PDB file of C-alpha atoms in Angstrom:
ATOM      1  CA  MET A   1       0.000   0.000   0.000  1.00 64.00           C
ATOM      2  CA  VAL A   2       2.843   2.451   0.734  1.00 69.00           C
ATOM      3  CA  ASP A   3       4.003   2.235  -2.887  1.00 83.00           C
ATOM      4  CA  ARG A   4       0.615   3.357  -4.232  1.00 91.00           C
ATOM      5  CA  SER A   5       0.048   6.914  -5.348  1.00 95.00           C
ATOM      6  CA  ILE A   6      -2.092   9.138  -3.198  1.00 96.00           C
ATOM      7  CA  ARG A   7      -4.339   9.635  -6.212  1.00 95.00           C
ATOM      8  CA  THR A   8      -5.387   5.967  -6.078  1.00 95.00           C
ATOM      9  CA  LEU A   9      -6.234   6.308  -2.376  1.00 93.00           C
ATOM     10  CA  ILE A  10      -8.443   9.385  -2.700  1.00 94.00           C
ATOM     11  CA  GLU A  11     -10.018   8.457  -6.033  1.00 94.00           C
ATOM     12  CA  GLY A  12     -13.800   8.431  -5.822  1.00 92.00           C
ATOM     13  CA  LYS A  13     -13.860  10.045  -2.369  1.00 94.00           C
ATOM     14  CA  GLU A  14     -15.549  13.367  -1.764  1.00 94.00           C
ATOM     15  CA  CYS A  15     -13.259  16.282  -0.964  1.00 94.00           C
ATOM     16  CA  ILE A  16     -14.674  17.772   2.256  1.00 96.00           C
ATOM     17  CA  THR A  17     -14.065  21.516   2.597  1.00 97.00           C
ATOM     18  CA  CYS A  18     -15.465  24.586   4.278  1.00 98.00           C
ATOM     19  CA  PRO A  19     -15.056  28.335   3.795  1.00 98.00           C
ATOM     20  CA  GLU A  20     -13.016  30.363   6.259  1.00 97.00           C
ATOM     21  CA  HIS A  21     -16.002  32.486   7.332  1.00 98.00           C
ATOM     22  CA  TRP A  22     -17.800  29.490   8.881  1.00 98.00           C
ATOM     23  CA  SER A  23     -18.103  29.360  12.642  1.00 98.00           C
ATOM     24  CA  VAL A  24     -16.209  26.686  14.521  1.00 98.00           C
ATOM     25  CA  ILE A  25     -19.495  24.984  15.425  1.00 97.00           C
ATOM     26  CA  GLU A  26     -20.456  24.722  11.733  1.00 98.00           C
ATOM     27  CA  ALA A  27     -17.089  23.148  10.887  1.00 98.00           C
ATOM     28  CA  ALA A  28     -17.296  20.775  13.871  1.00 97.00           C
ATOM     29  CA  ARG A  29     -20.766  19.646  12.829  1.00 97.00           C
ATOM     30  CA  LEU A  30     -19.533  19.001   9.288  1.00 98.00           C
ATOM     31  CA  MET A  31     -16.629  16.954  10.665  1.00 98.00           C
ATOM     32  CA  LYS A  32     -19.021  14.962  12.855  1.00 98.00           C
ATOM     33  CA  ARG A  33     -21.477  14.344  10.017  1.00 98.00           C
ATOM     34  CA  GLU A  34     -18.702  13.204   7.660  1.00 97.00           C
ATOM     35  CA  HIS A  35     -16.826  11.215  10.335  1.00 97.00           C
ATOM     36  CA  ILE A  36     -13.573  13.099   9.727  1.00 97.00           C
ATOM     37  CA  GLY A  37     -10.970  14.614  12.028  1.00 96.00           C
ATOM     38  CA  ALA A  38     -10.056  17.584   9.861  1.00 97.00           C
ATOM     39  CA  VAL A  39     -11.548  19.765   7.168  1.00 98.00           C
ATOM     40  CA  MET A  40      -9.719  21.684   4.478  1.00 98.00           C
ATOM     41  CA  VAL A  41     -10.478  25.395   4.433  1.00 98.00           C
ATOM     42  CA  VAL A  42     -10.765  26.774   0.931  1.00 97.00           C
ATOM     43  CA  GLU A  43     -11.354  29.987  -0.927  1.00 95.00           C
ATOM     44  CA  GLN A  44     -12.580  29.407  -4.487  1.00 92.00           C
ATOM     45  CA  ASP A  45     -11.383  25.764  -4.301  1.00 86.00           C
ATOM     46  CA  LYS A  46      -7.863  26.889  -3.323  1.00 95.00           C
ATOM     47  CA  LEU A  47      -6.494  25.494  -0.072  1.00 97.00           C
ATOM     48  CA  ILE A  48      -5.828  28.257   2.452  1.00 97.00           C
ATOM     49  CA  GLY A  49      -5.869  26.269   5.699  1.00 97.00           C
ATOM     50  CA  ILE A  50      -6.874  23.211   7.659  1.00 98.00           C
ATOM     51  CA  PHE A  51      -9.104  22.997  10.737  1.00 98.00           C
ATOM     52  CA  THR A  52      -8.561  19.915  12.883  1.00 97.00           C
ATOM     53  CA  GLU A  53      -9.861  18.313  16.056  1.00 96.00           C
ATOM     54  CA  ARG A  54      -6.725  19.570  17.787  1.00 94.00           C
ATOM     55  CA  ASP A  55      -7.450  23.125  16.665  1.00 96.00           C
ATOM     56  CA  ALA A  56     -10.933  22.803  18.145  1.00 96.00           C
ATOM     57  CA  LEU A  57      -9.564  21.466  21.408  1.00 95.00           C
ATOM     58  CA  PHE A  58      -6.449  23.573  21.943  1.00 95.00           C
ATOM     59  CA  ARG A  59      -7.268  26.836  20.167  1.00 96.00           C
ATOM     60  CA  VAL A  60     -10.994  27.023  20.808  1.00 96.00           C
ATOM     61  CA  LEU A  61     -11.998  25.099  23.941  1.00 94.00           C
ATOM     62  CA  ALA A  62      -8.752  25.526  25.882  1.00 95.00           C
ATOM     63  CA  GLY A  63      -8.560  29.096  24.584  1.00 94.00           C
ATOM     64  CA  ASP A  64     -11.989  29.775  26.102  1.00 95.00           C
ATOM     65  CA  ARG A  65     -13.415  30.917  22.756  1.00 97.00           C
ATOM     66  CA  ASP A  66     -17.080  30.828  21.822  1.00 95.00           C
ATOM     67  CA  LEU A  67     -17.953  28.007  19.392  1.00 91.00           C
ATOM     68  CA  LYS A  68     -20.687  29.987  17.680  1.00 94.00           C
ATOM     69  CA  THR A  69     -18.875  33.276  17.165  1.00 97.00           C
ATOM     70  CA  THR A  70     -15.290  32.129  16.560  1.00 97.00           C
ATOM     71  CA  ARG A  71     -14.580  31.860  12.850  1.00 98.00           C
ATOM     72  CA  VAL A  72     -12.585  28.997  11.375  1.00 98.00           C
ATOM     73  CA  ALA A  73     -10.212  31.606   9.903  1.00 98.00           C
ATOM     74  CA  ASP A  74      -9.242  32.675  13.437  1.00 97.00           C
ATOM     75  CA  VAL A  75      -8.145  29.232  14.635  1.00 98.00           C
ATOM     76  CA  MET A  76      -7.182  27.198  11.567  1.00 97.00           C
ATOM     77  CA  THR A  77      -3.648  26.340  10.538  1.00 96.00           C
ATOM     78  CA  ARG A  78      -2.857  28.568   7.569  1.00 96.00           C
ATOM     79  CA  ASN A  79      -0.886  27.332   4.575  1.00 94.00           C
ATOM     80  CA  PRO A  80      -0.561  23.741   5.793  1.00 95.00           C
ATOM     81  CA  GLN A  81       1.931  21.371   4.262  1.00 95.00           C
ATOM     82  CA  SER A  82       0.328  19.412   1.469  1.00 96.00           C
ATOM     83  CA  LEU A  83       1.125  16.790  -1.125  1.00 97.00           C
ATOM     84  CA  HIS A  84       0.416  16.369  -4.808  1.00 97.00           C
ATOM     85  CA  PRO A  85      -1.852  13.413  -5.681  1.00 97.00           C
ATOM     86  CA  ASP A  86       0.903  11.790  -7.759  1.00 96.00           C
ATOM     87  CA  LYS A  87       3.167  11.439  -4.707  1.00 96.00           C
ATOM     88  CA  GLN A  88       3.433   8.037  -3.067  1.00 96.00           C
ATOM     89  CA  PHE A  89       1.508   7.158   0.090  1.00 94.00           C
ATOM     90  CA  ALA A  90       4.911   6.562   1.721  1.00 94.00           C
ATOM     91  CA  ASP A  91       5.641  10.272   1.197  1.00 95.00           C
ATOM     92  CA  ALA A  92       2.459  11.133   3.102  1.00 95.00           C
ATOM     93  CA  LEU A  93       3.404   8.816   5.957  1.00 95.00           C
ATOM     94  CA  GLN A  94       6.866  10.355   6.162  1.00 95.00           C
ATOM     95  CA  LEU A  95       5.484  13.895   6.151  1.00 95.00           C
ATOM     96  CA  MET A  96       2.951  13.016   8.842  1.00 95.00           C
ATOM     97  CA  HIS A  97       5.603  11.372  11.005  1.00 96.00           C
ATOM     98  CA  THR A  98       8.114  14.192  10.601  1.00 95.00           C
ATOM     99  CA  GLY A  99       5.544  16.946  11.076  1.00 93.00           C
ATOM    100  CA  ARG A 100       3.793  15.128  13.909  1.00 94.00           C
ATOM    101  CA  PHE A 101       0.330  15.552  12.419  1.00 92.00           C
ATOM    102  CA  ARG A 102      -2.422  13.185  11.337  1.00 94.00           C
ATOM    103  CA  HIS A 103      -3.903  14.843   8.281  1.00 96.00           C
ATOM    104  CA  VAL A 104      -2.289  15.933   5.021  1.00 97.00           C
ATOM    105  CA  PRO A 105      -4.226  17.897   2.432  1.00 97.00           C
ATOM    106  CA  VAL A 106      -3.837  16.720  -1.150  1.00 97.00           C
ATOM    107  CA  VAL A 107      -3.531  19.612  -3.574  1.00 97.00           C
ATOM    108  CA  ASP A 108      -3.264  19.762  -7.356  1.00 96.00           C
ATOM    109  CA  ASN A 109      -2.232  23.190  -8.707  1.00 93.00           C
ATOM    110  CA  GLY A 110      -3.377  24.834  -5.470  1.00 89.00           C
ATOM    111  CA  ARG A 111      -6.807  23.193  -5.668  1.00 94.00           C
ATOM    112  CA  ALA A 112      -7.867  20.992  -2.755  1.00 96.00           C
ATOM    113  CA  VAL A 113      -8.634  17.501  -4.076  1.00 96.00           C
ATOM    114  CA  GLY A 114      -8.564  15.285  -0.978  1.00 96.00           C
ATOM    115  CA  MET A 115      -7.065  14.410   2.385  1.00 97.00           C
ATOM    116  CA  VAL A 116      -4.806  11.636   3.643  1.00 95.00           C
TER     117      VAL A 116
END
């Protein structure tokens, strides 16, 4: 499996995104509904950030911010590391291990196309 391209892993899967103006509660509800731990934040299909469970916990809850009024843009990770879909899954694993994170956006010419 590690020698497969990322493209083959995300093929046929919906790319789950949200706009940066959404409230944290809207993003959290989307993540719950889709059973995902992170959502890519986009502007006109271009990746601008990622909002994760850790962001919700550490930046929102532990930061004593309001879930309904805090915008995703205020607590997301901007310009996250990403991979091209033609990279190998092993590259994603290495990036995740080195960066100590669990989600890697997949981007083709700046356009969000999936998540590993």
